[in-house]
Structure formats: structure tokens, C-alpha cells
Coordinates of C-alpha atoms in Angstrom, one line a residue:
X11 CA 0.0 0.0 0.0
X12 CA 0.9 3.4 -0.6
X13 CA 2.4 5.8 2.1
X14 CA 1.0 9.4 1.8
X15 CA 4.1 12.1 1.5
X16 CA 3.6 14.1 4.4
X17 CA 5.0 17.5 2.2
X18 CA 2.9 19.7 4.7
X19 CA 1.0 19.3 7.9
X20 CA -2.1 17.0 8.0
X21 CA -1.1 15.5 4.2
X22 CA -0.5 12.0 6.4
X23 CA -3.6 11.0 6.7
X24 CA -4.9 12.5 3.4
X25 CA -6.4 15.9 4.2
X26 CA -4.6 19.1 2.9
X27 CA -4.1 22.3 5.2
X28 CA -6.0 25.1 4.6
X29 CA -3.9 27.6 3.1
X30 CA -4.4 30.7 4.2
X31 CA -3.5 34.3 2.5
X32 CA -3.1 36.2 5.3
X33 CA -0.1 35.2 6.9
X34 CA 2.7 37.6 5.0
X35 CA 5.3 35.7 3.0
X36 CA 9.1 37.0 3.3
X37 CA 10.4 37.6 -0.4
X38 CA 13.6 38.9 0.3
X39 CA 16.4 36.0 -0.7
X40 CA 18.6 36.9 1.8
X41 CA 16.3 36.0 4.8
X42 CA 16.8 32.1 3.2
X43 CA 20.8 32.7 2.9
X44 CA 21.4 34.7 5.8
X45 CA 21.3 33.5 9.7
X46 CA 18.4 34.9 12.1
X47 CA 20.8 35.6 14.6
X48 CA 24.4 36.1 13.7
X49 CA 25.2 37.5 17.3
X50 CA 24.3 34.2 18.7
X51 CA 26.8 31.3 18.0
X52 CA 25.9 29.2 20.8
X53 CA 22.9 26.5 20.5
X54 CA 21.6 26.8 24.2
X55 CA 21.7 30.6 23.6
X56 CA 19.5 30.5 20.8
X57 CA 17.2 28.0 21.9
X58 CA 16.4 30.5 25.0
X59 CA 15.9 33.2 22.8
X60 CA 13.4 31.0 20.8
X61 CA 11.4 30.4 23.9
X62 CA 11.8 33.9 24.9
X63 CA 10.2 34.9 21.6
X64 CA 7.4 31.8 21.7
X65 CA 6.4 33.5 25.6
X66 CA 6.4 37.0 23.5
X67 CA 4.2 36.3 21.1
X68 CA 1.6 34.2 22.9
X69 CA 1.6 37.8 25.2
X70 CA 1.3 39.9 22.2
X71 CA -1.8 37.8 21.2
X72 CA -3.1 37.9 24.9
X73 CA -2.8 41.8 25.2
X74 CA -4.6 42.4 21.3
X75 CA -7.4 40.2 22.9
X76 CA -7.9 41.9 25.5
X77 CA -7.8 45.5 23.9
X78 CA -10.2 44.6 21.6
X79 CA -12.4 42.4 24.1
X80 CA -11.8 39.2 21.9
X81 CA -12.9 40.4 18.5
X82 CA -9.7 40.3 16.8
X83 CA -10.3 37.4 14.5
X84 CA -6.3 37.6 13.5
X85 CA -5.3 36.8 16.6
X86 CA -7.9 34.5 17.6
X87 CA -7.3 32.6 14.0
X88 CA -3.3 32.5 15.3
X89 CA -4.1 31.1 18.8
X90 CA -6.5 28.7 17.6
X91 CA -3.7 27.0 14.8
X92 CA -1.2 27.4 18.2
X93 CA -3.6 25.2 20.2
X94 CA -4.3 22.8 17.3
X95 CA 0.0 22.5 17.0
X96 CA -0.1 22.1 21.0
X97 CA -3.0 18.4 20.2
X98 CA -5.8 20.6 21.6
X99 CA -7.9 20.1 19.0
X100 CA -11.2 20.7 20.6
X101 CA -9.9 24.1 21.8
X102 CA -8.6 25.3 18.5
X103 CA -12.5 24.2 16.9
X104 CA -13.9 27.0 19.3
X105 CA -11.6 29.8 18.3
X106 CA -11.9 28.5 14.6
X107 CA -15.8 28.6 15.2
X108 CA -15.5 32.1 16.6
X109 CA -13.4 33.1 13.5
X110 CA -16.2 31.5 11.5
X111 CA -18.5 34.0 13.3
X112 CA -16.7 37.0 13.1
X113 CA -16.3 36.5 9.3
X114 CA -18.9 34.6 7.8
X115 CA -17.6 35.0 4.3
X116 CA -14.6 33.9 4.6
X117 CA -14.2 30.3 3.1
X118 CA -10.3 29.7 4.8
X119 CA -12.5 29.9 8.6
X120 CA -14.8 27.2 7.1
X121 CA -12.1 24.9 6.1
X122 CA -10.7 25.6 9.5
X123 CA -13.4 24.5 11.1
X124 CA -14.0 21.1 9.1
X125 CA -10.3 20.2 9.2
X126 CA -10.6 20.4 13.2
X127 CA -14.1 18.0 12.7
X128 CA -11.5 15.6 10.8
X129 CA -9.3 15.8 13.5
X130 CA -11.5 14.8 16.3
X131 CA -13.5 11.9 14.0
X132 CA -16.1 13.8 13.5
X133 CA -16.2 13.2 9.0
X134 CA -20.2 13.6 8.7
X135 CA -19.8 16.9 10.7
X136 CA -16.7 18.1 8.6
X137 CA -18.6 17.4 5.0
X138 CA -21.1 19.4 6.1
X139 CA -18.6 22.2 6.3
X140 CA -16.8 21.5 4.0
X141 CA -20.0 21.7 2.0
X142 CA -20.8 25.3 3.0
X143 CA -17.2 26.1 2.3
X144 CA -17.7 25.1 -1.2
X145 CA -20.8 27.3 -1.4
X146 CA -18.1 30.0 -1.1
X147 CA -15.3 29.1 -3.2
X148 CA -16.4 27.1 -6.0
X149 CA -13.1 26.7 -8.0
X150 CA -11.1 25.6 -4.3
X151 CA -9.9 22.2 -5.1
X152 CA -8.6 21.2 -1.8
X153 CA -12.1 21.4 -0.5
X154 CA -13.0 18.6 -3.1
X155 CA -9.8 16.7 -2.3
X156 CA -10.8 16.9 1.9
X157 CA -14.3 16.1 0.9
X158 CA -12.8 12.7 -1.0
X159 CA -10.5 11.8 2.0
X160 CA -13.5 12.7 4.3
X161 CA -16.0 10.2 2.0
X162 CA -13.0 7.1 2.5
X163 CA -13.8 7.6 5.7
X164 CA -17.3 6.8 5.6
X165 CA -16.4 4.2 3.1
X166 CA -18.5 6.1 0.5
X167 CA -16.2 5.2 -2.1
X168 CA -18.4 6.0 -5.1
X169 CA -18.6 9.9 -3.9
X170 CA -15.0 10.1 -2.8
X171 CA -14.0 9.5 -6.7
X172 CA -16.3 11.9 -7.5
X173 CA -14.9 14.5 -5.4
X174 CA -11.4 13.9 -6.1
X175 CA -12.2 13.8 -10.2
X176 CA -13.8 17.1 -9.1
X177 CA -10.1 18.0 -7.7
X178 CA -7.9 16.6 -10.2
X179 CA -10.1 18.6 -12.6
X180 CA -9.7 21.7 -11.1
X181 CA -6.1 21.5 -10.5
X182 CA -3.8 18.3 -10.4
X183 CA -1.6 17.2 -7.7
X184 CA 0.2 14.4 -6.4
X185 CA -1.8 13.9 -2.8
X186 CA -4.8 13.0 -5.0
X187 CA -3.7 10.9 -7.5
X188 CA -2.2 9.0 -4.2
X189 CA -5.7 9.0 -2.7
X190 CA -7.8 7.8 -5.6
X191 CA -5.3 5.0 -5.6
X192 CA -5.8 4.2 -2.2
X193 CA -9.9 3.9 -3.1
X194 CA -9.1 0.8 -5.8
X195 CA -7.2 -0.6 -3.5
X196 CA -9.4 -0.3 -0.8
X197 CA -11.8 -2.7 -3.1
X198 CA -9.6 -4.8 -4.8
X199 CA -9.2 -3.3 -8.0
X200 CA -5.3 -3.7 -8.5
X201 CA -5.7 -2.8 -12.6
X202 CA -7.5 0.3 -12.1
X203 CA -5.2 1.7 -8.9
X204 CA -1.9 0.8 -11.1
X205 CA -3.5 2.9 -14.4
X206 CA -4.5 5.7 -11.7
X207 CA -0.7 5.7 -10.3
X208 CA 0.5 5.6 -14.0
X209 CA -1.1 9.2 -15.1
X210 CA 0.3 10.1 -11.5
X211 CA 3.8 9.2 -12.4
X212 CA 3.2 11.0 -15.9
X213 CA 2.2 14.2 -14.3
X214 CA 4.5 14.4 -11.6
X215 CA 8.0 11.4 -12.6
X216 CA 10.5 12.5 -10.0
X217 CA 8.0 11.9 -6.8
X218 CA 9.7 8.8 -5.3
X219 CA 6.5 7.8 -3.6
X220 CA 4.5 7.6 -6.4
X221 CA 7.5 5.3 -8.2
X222 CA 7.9 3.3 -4.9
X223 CA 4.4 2.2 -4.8
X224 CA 3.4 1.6 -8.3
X225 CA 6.9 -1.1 -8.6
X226 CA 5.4 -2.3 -5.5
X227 CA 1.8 -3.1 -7.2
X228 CA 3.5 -4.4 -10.0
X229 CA 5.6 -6.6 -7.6
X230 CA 2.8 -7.8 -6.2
X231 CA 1.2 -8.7 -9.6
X232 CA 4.5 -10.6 -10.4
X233 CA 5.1 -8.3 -13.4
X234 CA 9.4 -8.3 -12.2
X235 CA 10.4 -6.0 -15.1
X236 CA 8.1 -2.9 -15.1
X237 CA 8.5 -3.8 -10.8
X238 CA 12.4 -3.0 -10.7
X239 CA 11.9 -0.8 -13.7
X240 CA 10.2 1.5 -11.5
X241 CA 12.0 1.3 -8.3
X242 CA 15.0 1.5 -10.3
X243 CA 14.0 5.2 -11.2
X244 CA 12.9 6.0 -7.8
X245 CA 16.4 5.1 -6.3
X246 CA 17.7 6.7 -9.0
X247 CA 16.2 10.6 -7.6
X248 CA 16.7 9.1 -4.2
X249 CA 19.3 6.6 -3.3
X250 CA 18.5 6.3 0.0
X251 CA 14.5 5.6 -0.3
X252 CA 14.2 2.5 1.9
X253 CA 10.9 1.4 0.7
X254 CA 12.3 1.2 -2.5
X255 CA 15.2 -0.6 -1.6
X256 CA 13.6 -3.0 0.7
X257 CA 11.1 -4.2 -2.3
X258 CA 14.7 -4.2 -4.6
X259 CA 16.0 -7.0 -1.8
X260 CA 12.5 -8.8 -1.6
X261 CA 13.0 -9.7 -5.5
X262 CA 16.3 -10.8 -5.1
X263 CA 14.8 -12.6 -2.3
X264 CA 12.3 -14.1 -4.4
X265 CA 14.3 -15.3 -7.2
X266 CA 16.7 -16.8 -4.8
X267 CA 19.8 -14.1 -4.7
X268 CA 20.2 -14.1 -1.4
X269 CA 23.4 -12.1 -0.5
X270 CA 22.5 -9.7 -3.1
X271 CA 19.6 -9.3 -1.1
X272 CA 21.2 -9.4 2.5
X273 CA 23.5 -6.3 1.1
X274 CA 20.5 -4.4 -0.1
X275 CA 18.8 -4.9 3.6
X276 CA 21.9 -3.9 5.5
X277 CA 21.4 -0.3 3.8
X278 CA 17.6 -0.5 5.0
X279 CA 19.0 -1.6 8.8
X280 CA 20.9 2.2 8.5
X281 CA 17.7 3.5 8.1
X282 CA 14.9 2.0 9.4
X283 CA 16.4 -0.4 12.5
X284 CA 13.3 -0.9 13.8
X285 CA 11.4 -2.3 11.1
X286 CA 9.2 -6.2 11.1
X287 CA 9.5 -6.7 7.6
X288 CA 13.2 -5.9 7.3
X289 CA 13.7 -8.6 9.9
X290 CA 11.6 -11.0 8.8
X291 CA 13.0 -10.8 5.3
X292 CA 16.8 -11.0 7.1
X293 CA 15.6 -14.1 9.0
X294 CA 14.2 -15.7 5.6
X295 CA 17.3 -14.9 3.9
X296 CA 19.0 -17.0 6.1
X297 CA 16.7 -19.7 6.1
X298 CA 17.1 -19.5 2.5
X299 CA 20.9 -20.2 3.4
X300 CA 20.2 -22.9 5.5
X301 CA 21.0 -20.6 8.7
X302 CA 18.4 -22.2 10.7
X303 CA 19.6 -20.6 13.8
X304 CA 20.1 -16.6 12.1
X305 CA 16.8 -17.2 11.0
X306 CA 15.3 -17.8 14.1
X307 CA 16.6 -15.1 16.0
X308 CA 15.5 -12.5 13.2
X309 CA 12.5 -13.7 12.8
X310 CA 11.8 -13.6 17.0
X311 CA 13.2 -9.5 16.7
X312 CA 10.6 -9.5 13.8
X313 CA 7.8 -10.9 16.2
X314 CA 9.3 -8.8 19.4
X315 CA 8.4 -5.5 16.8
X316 CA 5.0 -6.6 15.6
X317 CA 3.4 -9.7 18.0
X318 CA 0.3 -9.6 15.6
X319 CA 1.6 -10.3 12.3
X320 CA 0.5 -13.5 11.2
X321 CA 2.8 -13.9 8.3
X322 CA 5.9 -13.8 11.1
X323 CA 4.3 -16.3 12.7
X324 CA 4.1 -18.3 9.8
X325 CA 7.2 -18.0 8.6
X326 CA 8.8 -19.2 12.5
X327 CA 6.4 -22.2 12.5
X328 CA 7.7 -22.8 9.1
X329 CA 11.4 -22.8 10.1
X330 CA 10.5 -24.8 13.5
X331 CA 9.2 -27.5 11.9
X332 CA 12.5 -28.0 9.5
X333 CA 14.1 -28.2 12.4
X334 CA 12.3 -30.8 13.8
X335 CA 11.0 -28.6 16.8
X336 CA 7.5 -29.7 16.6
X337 CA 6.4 -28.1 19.9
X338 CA 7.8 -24.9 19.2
X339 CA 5.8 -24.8 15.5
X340 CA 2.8 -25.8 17.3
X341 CA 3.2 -22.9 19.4
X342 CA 3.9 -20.5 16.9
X343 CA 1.4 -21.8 14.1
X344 CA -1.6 -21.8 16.6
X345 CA -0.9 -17.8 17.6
X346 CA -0.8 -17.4 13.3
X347 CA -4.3 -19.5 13.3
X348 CA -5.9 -16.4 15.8
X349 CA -4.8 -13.8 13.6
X350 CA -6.0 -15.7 10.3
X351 CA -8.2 -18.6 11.0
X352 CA -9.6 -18.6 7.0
X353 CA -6.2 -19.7 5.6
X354 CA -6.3 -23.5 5.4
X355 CA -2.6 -24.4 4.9
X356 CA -2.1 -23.1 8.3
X357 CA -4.2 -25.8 9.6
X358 CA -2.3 -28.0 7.4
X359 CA 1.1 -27.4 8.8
X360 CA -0.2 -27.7 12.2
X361 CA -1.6 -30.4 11.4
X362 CA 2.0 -31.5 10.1
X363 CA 3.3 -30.8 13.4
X364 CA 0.2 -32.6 15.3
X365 CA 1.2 -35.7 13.6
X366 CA 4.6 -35.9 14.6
X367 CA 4.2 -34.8 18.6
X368 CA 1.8 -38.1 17.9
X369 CA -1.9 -36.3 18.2
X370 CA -3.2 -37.9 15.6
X371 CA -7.0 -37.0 16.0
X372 CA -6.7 -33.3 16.8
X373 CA -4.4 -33.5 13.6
X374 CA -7.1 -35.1 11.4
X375 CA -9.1 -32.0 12.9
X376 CA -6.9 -29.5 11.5
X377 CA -7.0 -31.7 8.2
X378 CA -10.9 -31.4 7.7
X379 CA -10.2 -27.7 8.7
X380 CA -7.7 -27.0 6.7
X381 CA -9.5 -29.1 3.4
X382 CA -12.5 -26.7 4.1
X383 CA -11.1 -23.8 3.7
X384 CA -9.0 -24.4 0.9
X385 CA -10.0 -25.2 -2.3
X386 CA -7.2 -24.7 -4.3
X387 CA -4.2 -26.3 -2.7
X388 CA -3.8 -29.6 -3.7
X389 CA -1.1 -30.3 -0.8
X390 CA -3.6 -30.2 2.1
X391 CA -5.5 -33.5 0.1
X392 CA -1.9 -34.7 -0.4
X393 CA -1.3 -34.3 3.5
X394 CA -4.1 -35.6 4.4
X395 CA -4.3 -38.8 2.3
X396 CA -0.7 -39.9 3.6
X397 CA -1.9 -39.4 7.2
X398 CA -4.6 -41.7 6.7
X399 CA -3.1 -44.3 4.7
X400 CA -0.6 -44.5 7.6
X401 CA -3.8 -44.9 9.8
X402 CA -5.1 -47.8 8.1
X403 CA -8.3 -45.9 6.4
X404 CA -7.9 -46.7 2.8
X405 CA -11.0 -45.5 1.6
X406 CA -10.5 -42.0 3.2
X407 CA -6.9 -42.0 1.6
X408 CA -8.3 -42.7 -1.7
X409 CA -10.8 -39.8 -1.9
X410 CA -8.1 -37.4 -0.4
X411 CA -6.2 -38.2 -3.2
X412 CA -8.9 -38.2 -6.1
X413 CA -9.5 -34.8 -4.9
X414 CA -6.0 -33.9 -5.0
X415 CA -6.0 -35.2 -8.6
X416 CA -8.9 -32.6 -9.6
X417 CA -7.5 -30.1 -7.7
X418 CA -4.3 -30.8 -10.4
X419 CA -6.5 -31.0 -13.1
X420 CA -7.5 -27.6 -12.9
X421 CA -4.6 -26.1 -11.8
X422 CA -2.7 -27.2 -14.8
X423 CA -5.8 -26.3 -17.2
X424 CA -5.5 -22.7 -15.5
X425 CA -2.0 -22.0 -15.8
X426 CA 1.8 -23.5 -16.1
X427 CA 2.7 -23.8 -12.6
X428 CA 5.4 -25.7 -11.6
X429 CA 4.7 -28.4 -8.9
X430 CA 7.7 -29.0 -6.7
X431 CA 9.3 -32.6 -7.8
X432 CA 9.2 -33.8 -3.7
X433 CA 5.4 -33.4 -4.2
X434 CA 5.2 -35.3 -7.3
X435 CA 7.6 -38.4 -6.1
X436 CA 5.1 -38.3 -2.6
X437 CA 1.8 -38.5 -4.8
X438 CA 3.7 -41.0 -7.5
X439 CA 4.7 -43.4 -4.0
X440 CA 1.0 -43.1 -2.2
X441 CA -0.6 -43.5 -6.0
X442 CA 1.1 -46.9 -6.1
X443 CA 0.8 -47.9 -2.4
X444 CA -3.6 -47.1 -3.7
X445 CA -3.0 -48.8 -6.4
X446 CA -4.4 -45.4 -9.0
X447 CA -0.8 -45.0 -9.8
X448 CA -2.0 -45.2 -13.5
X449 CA -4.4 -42.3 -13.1
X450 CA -1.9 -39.9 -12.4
X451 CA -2.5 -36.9 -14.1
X452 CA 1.0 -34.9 -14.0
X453 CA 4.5 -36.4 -14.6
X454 CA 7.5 -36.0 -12.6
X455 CA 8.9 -32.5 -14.1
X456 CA 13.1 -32.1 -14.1
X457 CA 14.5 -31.0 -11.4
X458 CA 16.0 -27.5 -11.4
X459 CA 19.5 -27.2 -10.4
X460 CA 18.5 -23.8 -8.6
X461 CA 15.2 -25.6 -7.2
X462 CA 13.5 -24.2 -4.1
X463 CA 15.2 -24.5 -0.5
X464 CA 14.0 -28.4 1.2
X465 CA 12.6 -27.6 5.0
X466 CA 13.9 -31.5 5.9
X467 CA 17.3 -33.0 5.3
X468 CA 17.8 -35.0 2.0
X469 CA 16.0 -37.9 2.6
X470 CA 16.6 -41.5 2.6
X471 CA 15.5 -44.1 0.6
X472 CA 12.4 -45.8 1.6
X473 CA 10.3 -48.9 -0.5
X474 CA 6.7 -48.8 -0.4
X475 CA 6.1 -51.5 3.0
X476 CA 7.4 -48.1 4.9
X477 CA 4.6 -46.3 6.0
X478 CA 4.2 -43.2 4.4
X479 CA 3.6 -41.0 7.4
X480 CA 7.0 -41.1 8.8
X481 CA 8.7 -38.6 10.2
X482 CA 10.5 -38.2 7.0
X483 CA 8.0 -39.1 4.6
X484 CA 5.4 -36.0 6.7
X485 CA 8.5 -33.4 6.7
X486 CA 9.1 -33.9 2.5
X487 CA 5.0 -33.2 2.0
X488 CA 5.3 -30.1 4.4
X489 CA 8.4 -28.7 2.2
X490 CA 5.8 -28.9 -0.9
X491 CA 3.3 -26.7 1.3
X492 CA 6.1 -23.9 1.2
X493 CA 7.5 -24.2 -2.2
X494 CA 5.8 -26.6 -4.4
X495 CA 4.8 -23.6 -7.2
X496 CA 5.8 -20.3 -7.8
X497 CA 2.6 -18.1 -7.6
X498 CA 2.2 -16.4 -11.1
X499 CA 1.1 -13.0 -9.7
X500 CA 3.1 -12.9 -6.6
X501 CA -0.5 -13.0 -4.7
X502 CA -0.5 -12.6 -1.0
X503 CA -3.0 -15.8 -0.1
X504 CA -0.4 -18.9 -0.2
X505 CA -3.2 -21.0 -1.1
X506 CA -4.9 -19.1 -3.6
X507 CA -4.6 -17.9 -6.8
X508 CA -7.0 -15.1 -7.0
X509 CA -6.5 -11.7 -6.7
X510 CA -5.3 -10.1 -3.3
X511 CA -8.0 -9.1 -0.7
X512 CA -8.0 -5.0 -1.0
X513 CA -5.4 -3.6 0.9
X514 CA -5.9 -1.6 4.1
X515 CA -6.3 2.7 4.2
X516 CA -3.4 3.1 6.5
X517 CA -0.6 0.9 5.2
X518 CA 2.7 0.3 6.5
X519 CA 5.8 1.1 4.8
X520 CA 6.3 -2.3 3.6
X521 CA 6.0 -4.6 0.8
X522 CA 3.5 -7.2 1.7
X523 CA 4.1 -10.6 0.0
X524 CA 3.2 -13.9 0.6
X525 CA 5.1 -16.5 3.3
X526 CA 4.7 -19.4 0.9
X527 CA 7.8 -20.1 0.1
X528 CA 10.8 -20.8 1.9
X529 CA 12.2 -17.4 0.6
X530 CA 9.1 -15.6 0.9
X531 CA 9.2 -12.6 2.8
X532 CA 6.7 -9.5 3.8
X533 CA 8.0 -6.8 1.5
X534 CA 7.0 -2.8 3.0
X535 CA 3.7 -1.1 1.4

């Protein structure tokens, strides 16, 4: 998601400050060049005269109040943006109200007045004056823009395009372009926010914002090229953009380069230190590397920095359980099941780790859960049917796999995925132990030589009298449920291949991505 430029005050969540004409602008280039006080050299001495002259001025504004027995709308209008500065917002709504009073006419009070509503929550109050401000000013296209950010809101989204079409009509800027995005995002129309960001890069091309987020929709469509294309140009006006960097590392990331990518994240640690996706993409960098350990302890500062990210969670259940620390996966896959209990291969992996602590009932729970939920995956029907084969029930096996075996059907009639060879020798072996090994409807595919990372040691060979659900035999079907495809449009839902939810108002600056795979990471919005 995008992350508003904050280029003046109140622009971070949307709305624009009223700008207003009566403050007088210094013209002179030498007030820019030249120092306020040359006679003061030292820092503490200047700071004291700073307060000095803060204590001044909030006199002077006492003292024309009181001469004029409160009616001087300058210097109630300059107390009332002092208070608003200060967080008393409800405070600076009365002056601003009182300003509205004393000058009826004048359309900068109203706007005032309706930005202070939008402080305090208050949207239905604020388009109502913004409303009467626009009775005033007609042509004033930050009253349109504010009206749009105030409709998002409400989640009117059909009358917030209309005002900020009104705005871009009247006069274009970057803030709305940024906004309108935000609205076909906001309901799941990725096509129609990346063609808004387009004519938003073509009216403004250096705003490194605007580049960051439309190579990050593009990332998150899996369209690589016009992706780095685009964060390449934003680095290029600012080299030190860390969004931009971050999602620059995530591809690396994705396509397996991992020290490439560990070089671009040390830059991103200089800036941002504190940041959970930086961390969680460090930790599945080295768990790319086989640094099971490295990975771990990132991934745990990760989940110290946000405790409520399910895809964290994921990923450290994920690395747990290649290391054979079933408990610990458990643990940390149950937590990720609170935070998103519609994602069936999260049942499937705890599941995965049910089996081997030996709680085989609550694991055929999480099973049926888990095959509920999803409907694409054919890995949770894989699972499943090896778990009871090794149980004895046949006939249960046999329709798991049948509906694994549609689920291929149609994945493969939909699109060239790739299925991950340790998931086709798995179904070939329980095929055969069924006795449907002729009805297989895919054939082992040649193995890459820069195939995706294994989660279990290179396993050993094993004839078809070993039962299938062995702790070896259970650890090769969980690596498919991390990396058995590579998702065509780098969608966030691992077991899906629709189109990602719509993205929240507020986003964080990271790139969000999908925990899939073994290299996945969550990339900053």
C-alpha cells in the first residue's frame, strides 16, 4: 500500500491544510541565505531566545485580545492553529468557530473549522462544512480533495471518486492521484489503482513515492520487469529511499539471490532499525541459506516489533518445523491461526506438526479444517491422504487423493505452474501404495538445479512397505506446502490464486508478499 508524503502538515492521513492568504510571505532571498541571529553562536543561547520569543508572542496575542475584548479574528485565528499544534484540537474548533463568526464570508474559517471535525472523527460533521465552504469558493480544489479523504472515511467510495475527479479537474496534484489510488485498493481493483498511479507518475515522474508504490503493485502482480523498472527510477532521484530498496532486496529474495539481497537490507537496517519486515525478510534470507539458527533469532526480533503479524508467525512455525522442533511450530502456528483462521494451509502445517508430537485425531481435525477452507491447494489433500493411509483408512486416503488429482487438473488447465518434484515423487509413492498410480494426471517434471530451499534433510531411501507417514516421509509433504509452485502473480494468499484481498487505508511502509515459500518474505507497502 501506498504511504502518503507528508510534504505539509495534515497530508499523512490525506487531508490538505487550509492555506491561508493572510499570513505575510518574506520575499527577500537573503532572509533564506542569511542567519536569524548572527550575534548568537551558541545553541543553548539560541534556543532560550526561541522560547523567549514563543512566551512573547503568545503575550502579544493575549494583550490584542484583551484591547479589543476578543474580537480580533487575527489573533484568535493564530491562537486557535497554536492550540491545534499544541493536540488541543477541541480548543482550537472554538476559536476557529468564533473566527467563523466573526467572518462569515470567509471560506479559509470554514475549512478551518471542518479540518478540526476531521481531527476529532467527527467526518459527517466536517462534509457538512466543508459543504458550506464550497458554497463560497467554488473553484477551491482542496475542499474537493478533503471532501474525498472525508467520503474514505465513511467508506462512501463512489462519492470520494467523485470528489477527487472534481479535484484533479480543477487543478492536479500528487496527494490525489495518491488518494484515488488508495480507493481501488481499498476494493480490490489492482488494474485500475496501477493505471491511476500511472497518469500520477506521468504528471509528476520525479515523486519517489508515487515510483515506490506503483513497482510495489506491479511486484505484487509478479510483473518483475516494469516492478524493478520503477523502483530503479525512484532510487535513481533518491538513493536512499528505503521502501524502495527494501522491495529491490524482496525480488532478489524471491528469485533466490540471497546475499545480493542481504546487502541491499543492510542499507535499509541504517535506516529504518526498527522495522518487522526488514527482519523477517533478514531471518528468511538466512533460512534460505540454511542458517536455521540466524533465521530464528530474526525472525523472533521480527515478532518482538509486531506480535500480531500473522505472516511472522508463519514464517517461524515454518522454520520450526525444519528443524524438527515440533512443539515450538505448534506454538507459533496456533498464535498465526488467531490472527488468520480462513487460511487452510495453516491448519495444514499444524496439522504437520500434530502428527509428529503423535496427536493424531486433533491433527485429522486441522486436516478437515484445513481441506474446508481451501480449495485450491492440492497439498492439504496430499497431506491428508498420507496421514490416513498411515492410519489404516484406505478408503479416506483414496478420496483425499482423487480430490487432489482434480484439484491438479484444474490447476494445470488454469495455468503452467510448476509443482515441486518432492510433491510429485510423494503422490507418484502413495498413487502406487492405492493402487491409482495409472491415473496420475501430472509427470515428474526435471529437477531444477536452482530448485527451491527443502525444510527436511535430504531424505533416505524408503520402498513402499514403509509407512508413508513417517517422520521423514510427513516433513518432504510439508516442504511442498512452502514451495511446491511459484505463484504467477506474486499474490498474497499462499493457497490461492485469486486476486489479493484489498489492501488496508493506513498501510505500513512495507512490501507485503506472501510467506509461501521458503524465501518468501513480507515486503514494505
Amino acid at each position: 500500500m501506498p504511504v502518503v508524503p507528508a510534504t505539509r502538515e495534515g497530508e499523512a492521513e490525506g487531508l490538505l491544510e487550509p492555506r491561508s492568504l493572510r499570513f505575510a510571505r518574506i520575499t527577500d532571498a537573503s532572509y533564506h541565505t542569511q542567519p536569524c541571529l548572527p550575534f548568537l553562536k551558541d545553541l543553548k543561547k539560541r534556543n532560550y531566545c526561541l522560547e523567549v520569543f514563543f512566551l512573547l508572542f503568545q503575550a502579544v496575542i493575549k494583550e490584542q485580545l484583551q484591547e479589543t475584548q476578543g474580537l480580533c479574528e487575527y489573533a484568535i485565528y493564530v491562537q486557535a492553529l497554536i492550540f491545534r499544534l499544541e493536540g488541543n484540537i477541541q480548543e482550537s474548533l472554538e476559536l476557529f468557530q468564533t473566527c467563523a463568526v466573526l467572518s462569515p464570508q470567509c471560506a479559509d474559517n470554514l475549512k478551518q473549522v471542518a479540518r478540526s471535525l476531521f481531527l476529532l472523527g467527527k467526518h459527517k460533521a466536517a462534509i457538512e462544512v466543508y459543504n458550506e465552504a464550497a458554497k463560497l469558493n467554488q473553484k477551491d480544489w482542496e475542499i474537493c480533495h478533503n471532501l474525498g479523504v472525508c467520503y474514505i472515511y465513511l467508506k462512501q467510495f463512489n462519492k470520494a471518486q467523485d470528489q477527487l475527479h472534481n479535484a484533479l479537474h480543477l487543478n492536479r496534484h500528487d496527494l490525489t492521484y495518491i488518494m484515488l489510488g488508495k480507493i481501488h485498493l481499498l476494493e480490490g481493483d489492482l488494474d485500475k489503482a496501477i493505471e491511476i498511479y500511472e497518469k500520477a507518475v506521468e504528471f509528476s515522474p520525479e515523486n519517489t513515492e508515487l515510483l515506490t508504490t506503483l513497482g510495489l503493485l506491479y511486484l505484487q502482480l509478479g510483473i518483475y520487469q516494469k516492478a524493478f523498472e520503477h523502483l530503479g527510477n525512484a532510487l535513481t532521484y533518491d538513493p536512499t529511499n528505503y521502501k524502495a530498496i527494501l522491495a529491490t532486496g524482496s525480488m532478489m529474495q524471491t528469485h533466490e539471490d540471497f546475499d545480493v539481497a542481504l546487502t541491499k537490507y543492510r542499507v535499509v537496517a541504517c535506516a529504518v532499525p526498527e522495522s518487522p519486515p526488514l527482519w523477517n525478510n533478514i531471518g528468511m534470507c538466512f533460512f534460505g541459506k540454511k542458517k536455521y539458527v540466524a533465521a530464528i533469532s530474526c525472525l523472533k526480533r521480527a515478532n518482538y516489533l509486531a506480535p500480531f503479524d500473522w505472516k511472522i508467525l508463519y514464517n517461524l512455525g515454518l522454520v520450526h518445523l525444519t528443524m524438527q522442533q515440533y512443539a515450538s511450530a505448534f506454538h507459533f502456528l496456533s498464535a498465526a491461526i488467531n490472527f488468520q483462521p480462513k487460511m487452510g494451509e495453516l491448519y495444514m502445517l499444524l496439522a504437520v506438526a500434530l502428527t509428529n508430537l503423535e496427536d493424531t485425531e486433533n491433527a485429522k481435525r486441522a486436516y478437515a479444517e484445513a481441506v474446508r477452507l481451501d480449495k485450491c491447494n492440492p497439498l492439504v489433500n496430499l497431506n491428508y491422504a498420507v496421514l490416513l493411509y498411515n492410519q489404516g483408512e484406505k478408503r479416506g486416503a483414496l478420496a483425499q487423493y482423487q480430490e487432489m488429482e482434480k484439484k491438479v487438473s484444474l490447476l494445470k488447465d488454469s495455468s503452467s505452474l510448476e509443482f515441486d518434484s518432492e510433491m510429485v515423487e510423494m503422490a507418484q509413492k502413495l498413487g502406487a501404495a492405492l493402487q491409482v498410480g495409472e491415473a496420475l494426471v501430472w509427470t515428474k517434471p526435471v529437477k531444477d538445479p536452482k530448485s527451491k530451499q527443502r525444510t527436511m534433510s535430504t531424505r533416505k531411501s524408503a520402498s513402499f512397505q514403509q509407512p508413508l507417514g513417517s517422520n521423514q516421509a510427513l516433513g518432504q509433504a510439508m516442504s511442498s506446502a512452502a514451495a511446491y509452485r511459484k505463484l504467477p502473480s506474486g499474490v498474497e494468499g499462499p493457497s490461492q490464486l485469486t486476486k489479493p484481498p484489498s489492501l488496508p487505508l493506513e498501510p505500513e511502509p512495507a512490501v507485503e508478499a506472501s510467506p509461501t515459500k521458503t524465501s518468501e518474505q513480507i515486503r514494505e507497502k
